[in-house]
Coordinates of C-alpha atoms in Angstrom, one line a residue:
Chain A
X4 CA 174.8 -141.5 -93.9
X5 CA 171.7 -143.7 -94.3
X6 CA 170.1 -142.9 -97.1
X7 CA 165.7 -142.4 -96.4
X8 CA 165.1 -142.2 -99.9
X9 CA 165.9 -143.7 -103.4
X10 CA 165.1 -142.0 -106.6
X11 CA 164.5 -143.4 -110.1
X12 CA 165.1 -140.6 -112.8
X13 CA 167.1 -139.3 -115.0
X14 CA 169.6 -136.0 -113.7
X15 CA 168.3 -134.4 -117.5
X16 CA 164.9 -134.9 -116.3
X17 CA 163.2 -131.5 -115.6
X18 CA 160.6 -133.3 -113.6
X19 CA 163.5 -135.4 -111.6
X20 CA 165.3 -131.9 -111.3
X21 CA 162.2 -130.5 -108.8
X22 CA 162.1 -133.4 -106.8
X23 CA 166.0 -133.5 -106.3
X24 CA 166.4 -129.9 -105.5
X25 CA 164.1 -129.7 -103.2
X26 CA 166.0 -133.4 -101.3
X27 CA 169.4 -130.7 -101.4
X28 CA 167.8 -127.7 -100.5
X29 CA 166.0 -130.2 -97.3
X30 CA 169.5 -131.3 -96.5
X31 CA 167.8 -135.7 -97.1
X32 CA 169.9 -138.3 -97.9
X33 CA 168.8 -140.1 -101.1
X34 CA 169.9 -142.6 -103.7
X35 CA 169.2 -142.2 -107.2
X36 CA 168.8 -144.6 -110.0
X37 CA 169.5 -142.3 -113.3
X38 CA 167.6 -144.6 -115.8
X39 CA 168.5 -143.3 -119.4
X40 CA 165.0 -141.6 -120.2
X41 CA 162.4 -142.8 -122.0
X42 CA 163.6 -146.7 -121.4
X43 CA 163.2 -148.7 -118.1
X44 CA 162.6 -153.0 -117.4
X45 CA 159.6 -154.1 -116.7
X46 CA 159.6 -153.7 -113.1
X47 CA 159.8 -149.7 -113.8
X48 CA 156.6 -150.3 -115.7
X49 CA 155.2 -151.5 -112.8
X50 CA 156.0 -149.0 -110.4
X51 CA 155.2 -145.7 -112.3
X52 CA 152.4 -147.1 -114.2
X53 CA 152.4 -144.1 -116.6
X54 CA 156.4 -145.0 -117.7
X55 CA 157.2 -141.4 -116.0
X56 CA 160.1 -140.0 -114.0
X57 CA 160.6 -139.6 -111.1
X58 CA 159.5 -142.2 -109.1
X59 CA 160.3 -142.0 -104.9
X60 CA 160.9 -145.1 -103.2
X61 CA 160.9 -145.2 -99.5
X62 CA 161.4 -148.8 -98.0
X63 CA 158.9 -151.0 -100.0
X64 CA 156.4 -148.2 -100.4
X65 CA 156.1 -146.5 -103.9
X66 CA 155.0 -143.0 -105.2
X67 CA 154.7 -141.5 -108.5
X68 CA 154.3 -137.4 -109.6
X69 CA 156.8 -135.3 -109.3
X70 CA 154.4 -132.8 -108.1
X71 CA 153.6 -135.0 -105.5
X72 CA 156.3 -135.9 -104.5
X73 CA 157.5 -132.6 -103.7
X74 CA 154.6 -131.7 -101.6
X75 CA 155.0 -135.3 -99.9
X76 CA 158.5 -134.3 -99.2
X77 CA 157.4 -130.6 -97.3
X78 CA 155.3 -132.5 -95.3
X79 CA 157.1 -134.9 -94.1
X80 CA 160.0 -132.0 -93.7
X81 CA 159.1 -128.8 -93.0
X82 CA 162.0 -126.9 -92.3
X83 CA 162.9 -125.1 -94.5
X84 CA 160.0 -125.1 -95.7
X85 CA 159.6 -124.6 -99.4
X86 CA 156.0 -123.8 -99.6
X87 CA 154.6 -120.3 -98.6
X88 CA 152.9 -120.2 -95.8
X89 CA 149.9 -118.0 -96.6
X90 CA 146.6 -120.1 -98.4
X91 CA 146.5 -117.8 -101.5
X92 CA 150.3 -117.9 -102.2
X93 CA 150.7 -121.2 -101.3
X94 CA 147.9 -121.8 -104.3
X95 CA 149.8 -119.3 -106.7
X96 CA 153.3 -120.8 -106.2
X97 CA 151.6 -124.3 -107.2
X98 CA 149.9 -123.2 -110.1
X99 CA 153.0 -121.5 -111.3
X100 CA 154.8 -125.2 -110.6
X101 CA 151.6 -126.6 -112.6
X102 CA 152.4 -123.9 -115.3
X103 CA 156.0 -125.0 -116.0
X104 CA 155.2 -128.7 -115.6
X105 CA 152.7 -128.2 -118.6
X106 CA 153.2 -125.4 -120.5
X107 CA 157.3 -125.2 -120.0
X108 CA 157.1 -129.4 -120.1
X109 CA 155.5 -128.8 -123.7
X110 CA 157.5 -126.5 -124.9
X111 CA 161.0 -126.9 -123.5
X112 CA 160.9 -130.8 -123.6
X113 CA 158.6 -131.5 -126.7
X114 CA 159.4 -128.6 -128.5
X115 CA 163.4 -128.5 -128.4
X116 CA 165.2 -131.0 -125.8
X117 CA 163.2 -133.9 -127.0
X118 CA 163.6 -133.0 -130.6
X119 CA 167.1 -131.6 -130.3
X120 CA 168.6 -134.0 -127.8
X121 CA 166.9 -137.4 -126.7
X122 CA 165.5 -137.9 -130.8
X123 CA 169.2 -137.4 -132.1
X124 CA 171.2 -139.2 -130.0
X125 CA 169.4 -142.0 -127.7
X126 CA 167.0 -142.8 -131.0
X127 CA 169.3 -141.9 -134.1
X128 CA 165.9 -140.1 -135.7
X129 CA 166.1 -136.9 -137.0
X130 CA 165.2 -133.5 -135.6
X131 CA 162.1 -132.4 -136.9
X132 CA 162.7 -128.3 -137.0
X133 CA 159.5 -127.2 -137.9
X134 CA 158.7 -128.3 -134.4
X135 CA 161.8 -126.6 -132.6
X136 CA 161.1 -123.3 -134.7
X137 CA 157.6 -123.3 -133.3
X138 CA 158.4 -124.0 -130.2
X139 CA 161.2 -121.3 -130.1
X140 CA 159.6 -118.4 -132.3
X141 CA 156.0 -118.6 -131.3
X142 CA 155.3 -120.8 -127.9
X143 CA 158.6 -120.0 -125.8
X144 CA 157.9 -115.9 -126.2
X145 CA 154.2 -116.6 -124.8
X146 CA 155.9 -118.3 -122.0
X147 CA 158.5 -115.3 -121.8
X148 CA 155.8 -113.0 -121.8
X149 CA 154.1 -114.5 -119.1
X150 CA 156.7 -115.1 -116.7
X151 CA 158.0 -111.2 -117.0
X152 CA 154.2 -110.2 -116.0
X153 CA 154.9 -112.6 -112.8
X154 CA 158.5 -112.7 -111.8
X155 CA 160.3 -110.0 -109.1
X156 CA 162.6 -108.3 -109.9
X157 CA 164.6 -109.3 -107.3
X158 CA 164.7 -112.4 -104.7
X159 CA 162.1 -115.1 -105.5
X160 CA 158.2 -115.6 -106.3
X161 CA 156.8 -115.7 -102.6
X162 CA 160.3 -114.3 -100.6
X163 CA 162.3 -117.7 -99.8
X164 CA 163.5 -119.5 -102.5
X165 CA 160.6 -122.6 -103.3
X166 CA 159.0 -124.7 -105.1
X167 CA 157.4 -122.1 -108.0
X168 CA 161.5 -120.9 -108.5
X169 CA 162.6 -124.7 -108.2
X170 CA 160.1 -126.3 -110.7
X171 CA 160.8 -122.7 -113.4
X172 CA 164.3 -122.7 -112.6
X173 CA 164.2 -126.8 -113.2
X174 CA 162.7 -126.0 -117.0
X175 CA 165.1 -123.4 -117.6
X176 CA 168.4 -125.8 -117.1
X177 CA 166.7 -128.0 -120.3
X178 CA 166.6 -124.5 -121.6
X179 CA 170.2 -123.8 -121.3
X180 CA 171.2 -127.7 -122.5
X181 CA 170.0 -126.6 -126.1
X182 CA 171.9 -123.6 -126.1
X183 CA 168.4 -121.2 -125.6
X184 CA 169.6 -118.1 -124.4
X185 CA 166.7 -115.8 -122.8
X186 CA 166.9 -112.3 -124.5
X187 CA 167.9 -109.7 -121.8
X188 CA 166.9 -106.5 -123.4
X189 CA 163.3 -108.0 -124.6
X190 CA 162.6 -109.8 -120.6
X191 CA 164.9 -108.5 -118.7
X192 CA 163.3 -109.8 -115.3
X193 CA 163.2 -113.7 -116.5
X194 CA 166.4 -113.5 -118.0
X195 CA 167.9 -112.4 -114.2
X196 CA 165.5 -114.7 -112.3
X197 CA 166.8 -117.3 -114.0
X198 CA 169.9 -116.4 -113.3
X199 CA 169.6 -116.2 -109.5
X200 CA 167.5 -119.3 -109.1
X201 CA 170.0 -121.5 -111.3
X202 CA 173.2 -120.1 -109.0
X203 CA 171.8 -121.5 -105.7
X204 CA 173.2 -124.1 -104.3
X205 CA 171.2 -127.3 -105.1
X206 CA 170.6 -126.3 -108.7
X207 CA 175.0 -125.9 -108.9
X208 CA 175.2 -129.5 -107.4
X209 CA 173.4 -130.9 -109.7
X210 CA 174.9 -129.3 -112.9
X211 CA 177.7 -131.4 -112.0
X212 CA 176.2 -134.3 -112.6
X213 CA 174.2 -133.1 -115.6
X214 CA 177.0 -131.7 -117.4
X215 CA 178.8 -134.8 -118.5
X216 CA 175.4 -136.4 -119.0
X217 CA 175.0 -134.4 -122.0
X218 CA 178.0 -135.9 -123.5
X219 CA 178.3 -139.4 -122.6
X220 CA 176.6 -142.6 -124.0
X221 CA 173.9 -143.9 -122.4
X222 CA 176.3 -147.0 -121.5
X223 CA 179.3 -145.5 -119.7
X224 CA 176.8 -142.8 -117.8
X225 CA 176.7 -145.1 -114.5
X226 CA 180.7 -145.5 -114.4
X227 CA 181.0 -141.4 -114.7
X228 CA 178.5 -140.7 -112.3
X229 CA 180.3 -142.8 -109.8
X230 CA 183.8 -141.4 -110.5
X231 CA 181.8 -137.7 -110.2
X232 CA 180.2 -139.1 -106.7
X233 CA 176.9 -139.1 -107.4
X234 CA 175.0 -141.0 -105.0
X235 CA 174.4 -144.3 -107.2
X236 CA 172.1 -146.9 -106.0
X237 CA 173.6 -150.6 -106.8
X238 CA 170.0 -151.5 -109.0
X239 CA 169.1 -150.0 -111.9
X240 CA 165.9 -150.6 -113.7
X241 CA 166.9 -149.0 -116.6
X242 CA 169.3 -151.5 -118.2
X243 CA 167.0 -152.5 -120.9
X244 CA 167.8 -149.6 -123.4
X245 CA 165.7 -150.9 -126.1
X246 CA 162.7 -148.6 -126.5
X247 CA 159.4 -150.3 -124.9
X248 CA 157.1 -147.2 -124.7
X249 CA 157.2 -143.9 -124.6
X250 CA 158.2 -142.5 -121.5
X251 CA 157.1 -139.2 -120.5
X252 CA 159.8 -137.2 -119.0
X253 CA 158.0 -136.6 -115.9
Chain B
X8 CA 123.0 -116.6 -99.6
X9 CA 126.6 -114.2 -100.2
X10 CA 128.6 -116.3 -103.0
X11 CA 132.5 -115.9 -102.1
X12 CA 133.2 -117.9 -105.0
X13 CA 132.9 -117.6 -108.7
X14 CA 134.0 -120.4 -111.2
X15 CA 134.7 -120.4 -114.5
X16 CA 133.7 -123.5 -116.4
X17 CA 131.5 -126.2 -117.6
X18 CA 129.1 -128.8 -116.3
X19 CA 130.3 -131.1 -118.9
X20 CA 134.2 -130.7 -117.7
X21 CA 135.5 -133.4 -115.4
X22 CA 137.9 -131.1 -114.4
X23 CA 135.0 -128.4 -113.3
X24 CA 133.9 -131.2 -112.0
X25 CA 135.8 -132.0 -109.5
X26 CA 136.0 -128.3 -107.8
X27 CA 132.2 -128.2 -107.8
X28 CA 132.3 -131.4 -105.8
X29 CA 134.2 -130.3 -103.3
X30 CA 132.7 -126.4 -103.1
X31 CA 128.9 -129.0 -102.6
X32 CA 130.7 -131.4 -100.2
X33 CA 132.5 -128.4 -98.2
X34 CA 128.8 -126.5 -98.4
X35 CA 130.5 -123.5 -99.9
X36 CA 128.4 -121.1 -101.7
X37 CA 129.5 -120.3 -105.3
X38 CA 128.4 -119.0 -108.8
X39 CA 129.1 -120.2 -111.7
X40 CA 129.6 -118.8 -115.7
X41 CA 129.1 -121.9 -117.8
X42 CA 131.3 -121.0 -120.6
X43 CA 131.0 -123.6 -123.3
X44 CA 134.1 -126.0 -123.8
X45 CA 136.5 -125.3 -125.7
X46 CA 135.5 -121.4 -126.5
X47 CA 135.9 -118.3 -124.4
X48 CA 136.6 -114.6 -125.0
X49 CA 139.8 -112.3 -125.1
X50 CA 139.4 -111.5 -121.1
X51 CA 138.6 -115.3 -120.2
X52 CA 142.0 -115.9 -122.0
X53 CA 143.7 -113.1 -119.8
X54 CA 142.2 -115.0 -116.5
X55 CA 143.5 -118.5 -117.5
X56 CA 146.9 -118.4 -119.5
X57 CA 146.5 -121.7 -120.9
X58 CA 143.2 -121.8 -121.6
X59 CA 141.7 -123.8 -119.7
X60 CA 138.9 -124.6 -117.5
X61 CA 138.3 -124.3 -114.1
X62 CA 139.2 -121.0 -113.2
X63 CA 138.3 -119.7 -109.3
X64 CA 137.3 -115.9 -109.0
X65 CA 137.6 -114.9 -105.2
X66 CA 136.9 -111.2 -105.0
X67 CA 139.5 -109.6 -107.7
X68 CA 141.8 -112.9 -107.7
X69 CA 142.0 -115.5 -109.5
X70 CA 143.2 -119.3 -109.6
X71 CA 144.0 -121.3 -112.0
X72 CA 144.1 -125.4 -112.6
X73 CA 141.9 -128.0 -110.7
X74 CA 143.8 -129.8 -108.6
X75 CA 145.7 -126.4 -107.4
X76 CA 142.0 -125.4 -106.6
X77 CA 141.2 -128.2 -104.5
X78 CA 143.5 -128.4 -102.5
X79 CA 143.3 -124.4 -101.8
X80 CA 139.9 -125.0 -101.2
X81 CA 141.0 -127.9 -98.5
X82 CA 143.4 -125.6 -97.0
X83 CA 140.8 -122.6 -96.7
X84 CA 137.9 -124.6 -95.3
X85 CA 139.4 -127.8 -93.5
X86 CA 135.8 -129.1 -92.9
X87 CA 134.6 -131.8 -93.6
X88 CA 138.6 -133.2 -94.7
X89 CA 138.4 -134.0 -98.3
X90 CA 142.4 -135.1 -98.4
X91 CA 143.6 -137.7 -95.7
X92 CA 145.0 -137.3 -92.3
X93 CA 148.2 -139.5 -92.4
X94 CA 150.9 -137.8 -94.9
X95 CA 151.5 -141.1 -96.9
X96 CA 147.8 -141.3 -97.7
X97 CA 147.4 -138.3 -98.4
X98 CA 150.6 -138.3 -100.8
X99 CA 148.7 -141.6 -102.5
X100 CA 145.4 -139.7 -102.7
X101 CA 147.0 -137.0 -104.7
X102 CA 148.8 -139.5 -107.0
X103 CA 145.7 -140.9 -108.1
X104 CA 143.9 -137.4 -108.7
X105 CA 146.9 -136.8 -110.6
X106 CA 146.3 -140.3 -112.4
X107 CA 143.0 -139.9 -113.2
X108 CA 143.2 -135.9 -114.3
X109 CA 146.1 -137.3 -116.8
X110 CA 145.7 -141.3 -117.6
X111 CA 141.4 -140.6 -117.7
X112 CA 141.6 -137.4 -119.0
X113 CA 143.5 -138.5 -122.2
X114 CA 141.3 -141.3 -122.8
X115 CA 138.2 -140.3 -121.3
X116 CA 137.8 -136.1 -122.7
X117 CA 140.4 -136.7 -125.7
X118 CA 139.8 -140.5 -127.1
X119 CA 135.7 -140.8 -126.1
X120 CA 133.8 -137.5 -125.3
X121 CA 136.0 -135.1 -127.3
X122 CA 135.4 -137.5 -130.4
X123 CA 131.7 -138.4 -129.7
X124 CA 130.5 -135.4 -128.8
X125 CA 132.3 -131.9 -128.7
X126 CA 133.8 -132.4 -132.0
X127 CA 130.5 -133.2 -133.7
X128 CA 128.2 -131.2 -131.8
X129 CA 130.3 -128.3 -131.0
X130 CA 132.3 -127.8 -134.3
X131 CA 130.4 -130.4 -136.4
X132 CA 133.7 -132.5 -137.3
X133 CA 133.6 -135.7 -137.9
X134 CA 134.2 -138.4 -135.2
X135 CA 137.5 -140.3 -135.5
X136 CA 136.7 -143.7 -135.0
X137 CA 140.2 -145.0 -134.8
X138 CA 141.0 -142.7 -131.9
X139 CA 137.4 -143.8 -130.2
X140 CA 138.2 -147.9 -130.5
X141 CA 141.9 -147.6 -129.3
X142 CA 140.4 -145.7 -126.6
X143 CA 138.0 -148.0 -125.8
X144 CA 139.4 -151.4 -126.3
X145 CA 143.1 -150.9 -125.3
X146 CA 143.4 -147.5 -123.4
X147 CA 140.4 -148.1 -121.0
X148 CA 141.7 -151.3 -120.2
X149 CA 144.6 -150.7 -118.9
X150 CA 143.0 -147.8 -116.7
X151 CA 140.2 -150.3 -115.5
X152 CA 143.1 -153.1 -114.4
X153 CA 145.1 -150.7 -112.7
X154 CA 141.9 -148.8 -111.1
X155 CA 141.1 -152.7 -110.3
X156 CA 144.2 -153.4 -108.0
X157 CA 143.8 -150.1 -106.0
X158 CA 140.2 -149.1 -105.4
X159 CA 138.3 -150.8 -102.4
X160 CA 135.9 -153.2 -102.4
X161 CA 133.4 -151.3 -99.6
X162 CA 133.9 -147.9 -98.9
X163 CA 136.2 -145.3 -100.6
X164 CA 140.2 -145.1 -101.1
X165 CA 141.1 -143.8 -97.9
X166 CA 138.0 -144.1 -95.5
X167 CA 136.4 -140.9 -96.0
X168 CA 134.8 -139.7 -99.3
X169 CA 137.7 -137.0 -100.4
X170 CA 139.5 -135.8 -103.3
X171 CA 141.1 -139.2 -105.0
X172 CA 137.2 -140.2 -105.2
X173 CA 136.1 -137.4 -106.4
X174 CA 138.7 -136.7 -109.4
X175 CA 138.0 -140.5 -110.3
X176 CA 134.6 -140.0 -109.6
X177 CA 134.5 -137.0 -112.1
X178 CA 135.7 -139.1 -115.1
X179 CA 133.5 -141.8 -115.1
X180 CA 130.3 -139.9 -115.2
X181 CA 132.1 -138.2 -118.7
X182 CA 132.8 -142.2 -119.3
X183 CA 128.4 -142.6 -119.3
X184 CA 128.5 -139.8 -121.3
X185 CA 129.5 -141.6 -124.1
X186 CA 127.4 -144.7 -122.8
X187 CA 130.7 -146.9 -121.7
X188 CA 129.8 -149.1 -119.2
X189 CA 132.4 -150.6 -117.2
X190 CA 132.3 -154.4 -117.3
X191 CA 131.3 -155.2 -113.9
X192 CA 132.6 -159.3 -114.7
X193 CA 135.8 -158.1 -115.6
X194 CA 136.4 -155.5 -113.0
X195 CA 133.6 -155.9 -110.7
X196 CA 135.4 -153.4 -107.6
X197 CA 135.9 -150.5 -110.2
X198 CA 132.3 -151.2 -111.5
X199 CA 130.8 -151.2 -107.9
X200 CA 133.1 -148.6 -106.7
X201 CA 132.2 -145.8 -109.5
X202 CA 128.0 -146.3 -109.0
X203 CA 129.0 -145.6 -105.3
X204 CA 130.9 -142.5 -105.7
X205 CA 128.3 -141.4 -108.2
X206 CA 125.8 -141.5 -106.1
X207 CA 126.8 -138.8 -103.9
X208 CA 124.7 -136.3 -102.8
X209 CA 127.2 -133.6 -104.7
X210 CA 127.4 -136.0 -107.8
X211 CA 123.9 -136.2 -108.2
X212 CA 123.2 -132.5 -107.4
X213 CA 125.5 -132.0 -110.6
X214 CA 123.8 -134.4 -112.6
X215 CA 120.7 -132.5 -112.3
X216 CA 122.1 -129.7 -114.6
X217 CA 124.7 -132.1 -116.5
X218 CA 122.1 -133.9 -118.0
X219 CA 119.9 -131.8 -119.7
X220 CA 123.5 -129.9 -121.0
X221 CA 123.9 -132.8 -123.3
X222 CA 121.1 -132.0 -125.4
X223 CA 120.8 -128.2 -125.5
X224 CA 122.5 -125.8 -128.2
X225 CA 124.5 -124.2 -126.3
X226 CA 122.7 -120.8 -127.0
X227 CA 120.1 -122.1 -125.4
X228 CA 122.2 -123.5 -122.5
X229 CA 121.9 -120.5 -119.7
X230 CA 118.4 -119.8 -119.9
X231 CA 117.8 -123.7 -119.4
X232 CA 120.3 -123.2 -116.5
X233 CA 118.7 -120.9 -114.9
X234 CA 115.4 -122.6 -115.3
X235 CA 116.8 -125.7 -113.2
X236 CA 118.3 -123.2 -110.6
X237 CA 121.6 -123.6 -111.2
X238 CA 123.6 -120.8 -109.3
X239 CA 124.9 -118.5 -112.4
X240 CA 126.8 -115.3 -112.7
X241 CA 125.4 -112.3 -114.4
X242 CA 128.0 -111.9 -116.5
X243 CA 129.6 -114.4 -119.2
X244 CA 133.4 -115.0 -120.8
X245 CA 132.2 -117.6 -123.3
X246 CA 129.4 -115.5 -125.4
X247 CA 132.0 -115.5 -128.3
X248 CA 131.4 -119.5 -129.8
X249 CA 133.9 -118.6 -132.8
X250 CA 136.8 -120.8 -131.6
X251 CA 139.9 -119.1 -130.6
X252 CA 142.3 -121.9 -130.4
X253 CA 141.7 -124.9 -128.4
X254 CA 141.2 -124.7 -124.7
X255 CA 141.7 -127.9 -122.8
X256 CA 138.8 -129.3 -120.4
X257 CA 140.6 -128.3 -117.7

């Protein structure tokens, strides 16, 4: 199978998350370079000139956004499509991917993974829990709150399974990594949706690779990931694991 | 004239900006509250869950975030195209929109005009002249070499006026604002390239009611307004100027 496109991103990534789910859910061949985050050579720094992930390389041409990347990707392959096909719902389901890039991004990423995971144990600092108390007491409820006024009860945001429930359901795997449980009795409707978006297919794929991630150093993560299958380009930009920057997780 | 749109937000707002642009270019009719940056009531809060500004009214619904706005409004009213034909273009255009709303906006609104001006004149802070200098003499730079390698030296990005000039377009008149002048030896395309997009019709309709905004209390902003023409809506979400947590300019 001849592989169309190559990724650059981490499989922890939230943001790398969207952009391969919506590759699995296409049915695209890909290859994937899972830099550790938040480190990448120079050469990464010149071809996402903000030091994010993911970056989409197709032949020698380049493109940056996860966002746009996704909405590159339905164009160029509509079926099946991800994107609703009505104007204002089409809108809606992007400001609800906007919503969880930023809002979710803040408070998921900043607010715990960051804190609890990629602080700890790729820069040996410590966890700063004033932060991950904020972020779990004060801004995650808001962002409960909100998605129970927005989410169906049953099935998906806009019928078919797209990009609104890929980029929420993409947050809500970070979610799970630091042990986050969404209260049942107090949002009963997120706490399903979740549920059903993170059992599809593409999302259980990936969780195979993301899995061992959690638990492996940053220098045997390439040699798992091959043994698990995962479609490893032979480069990696990411090599240089001394800090130079930080890297936004998107 | 029948307005069949209704926008939330602020001359001064690149962000606001960039959807008034393309409502002029598109010649679609439109009113506008002109809530002042940064504040806005309990119900503007319900409209826009993060607080932010633009929002688009249509009828009873509403839409949040700029770039989802856009491109609705591209979608809704295809003439004159504001986002290119060819899919990879069009891909690049919305990189750089996304480039300039995030790179520009965190210099631009958070390291110039946010110090220099809504932070003294709006809550009569002092400016922090640490942020201001990195902004200007390492942050900009780096915008204004990579702007340098990718913007045209006739013309605009991708033939056309459309949306990558217009988000980058929005910026830089916040950029004379503050009275930054781009440094037309060191980067003479981006220099030549901004005075070109700022003088669009739809630019310099704006500027009409951007510039006197700069120098009026806002409690005295609307009935200037309104003395100029500008199109606004009876009613207003930002008469409460107490500030209710901060509300990004966008």
């Amino acid at each position: 199978m001849t592989a169309s496109y190559h990724i650059i991103g981490n499989y922890l990534s939230p943001y790398v998350r969207k952009v391969l789910v919506v590759l699995e859910t296409k049915g695209l061949a890909y290859t994937i370079d899972p830099i550790a985050p938040f480190v990448g050579n120079d050469r990464f720094g010149e071809l996402s000139p903000l030091r994010r992930i993911p970056v989409l390389v197709e032949g020698d041409r380049v493109l940056n956004d996860s966002s746009v990347i996704c909405q590159y990707l339905e164009e160029r392959h509509p079926q099946p499509a991800l994107y609703p096909a009505d104007l204002w719902q089409r809108a809606q389901a992007r400001w609800l991917e906007e919503y969880a890039d930023s809002y979710l991004g803040d408070v998921v990423i900043w607010g715990m993974f960051y804190q609890k995971g990629v602080k700890r144990f790729l820069f040996g600092e410590a966890t700063n829990d004033a932060v991950v108390q904020r972020a779990r007491d004060e801004q995650m409820p808001i962002a409960l709150d909100y998605l129970e006024s927005q989410l169906p009860a049953d099935g998906f945001l806009f019928g078919e399974f797209g990009i609104a429930d890929i980029a929420i359901g993409s947050f809500f795997r970070n979610v799970a990594f630091v042990r986050y449980a969404v209260d049942a009795a107090r949002w009963p409707k997120t706490a399903a949706y979740v549920e059903r978006v993170l059992a599809r297919p593409a999302f259980t794929r990936l969780a195979a690779f993301e899995e061992p991630m959690l638990r492996t150093p940053i220098a045997e993560q390439r040699a798992v990931l091959a043994g698990l299958g995962a479609p490893l380009a032979a480069e990696t930009l990411g090599t240089n694991v001394a800090r130079r920057g930080l890297m936004r997780l998107e």
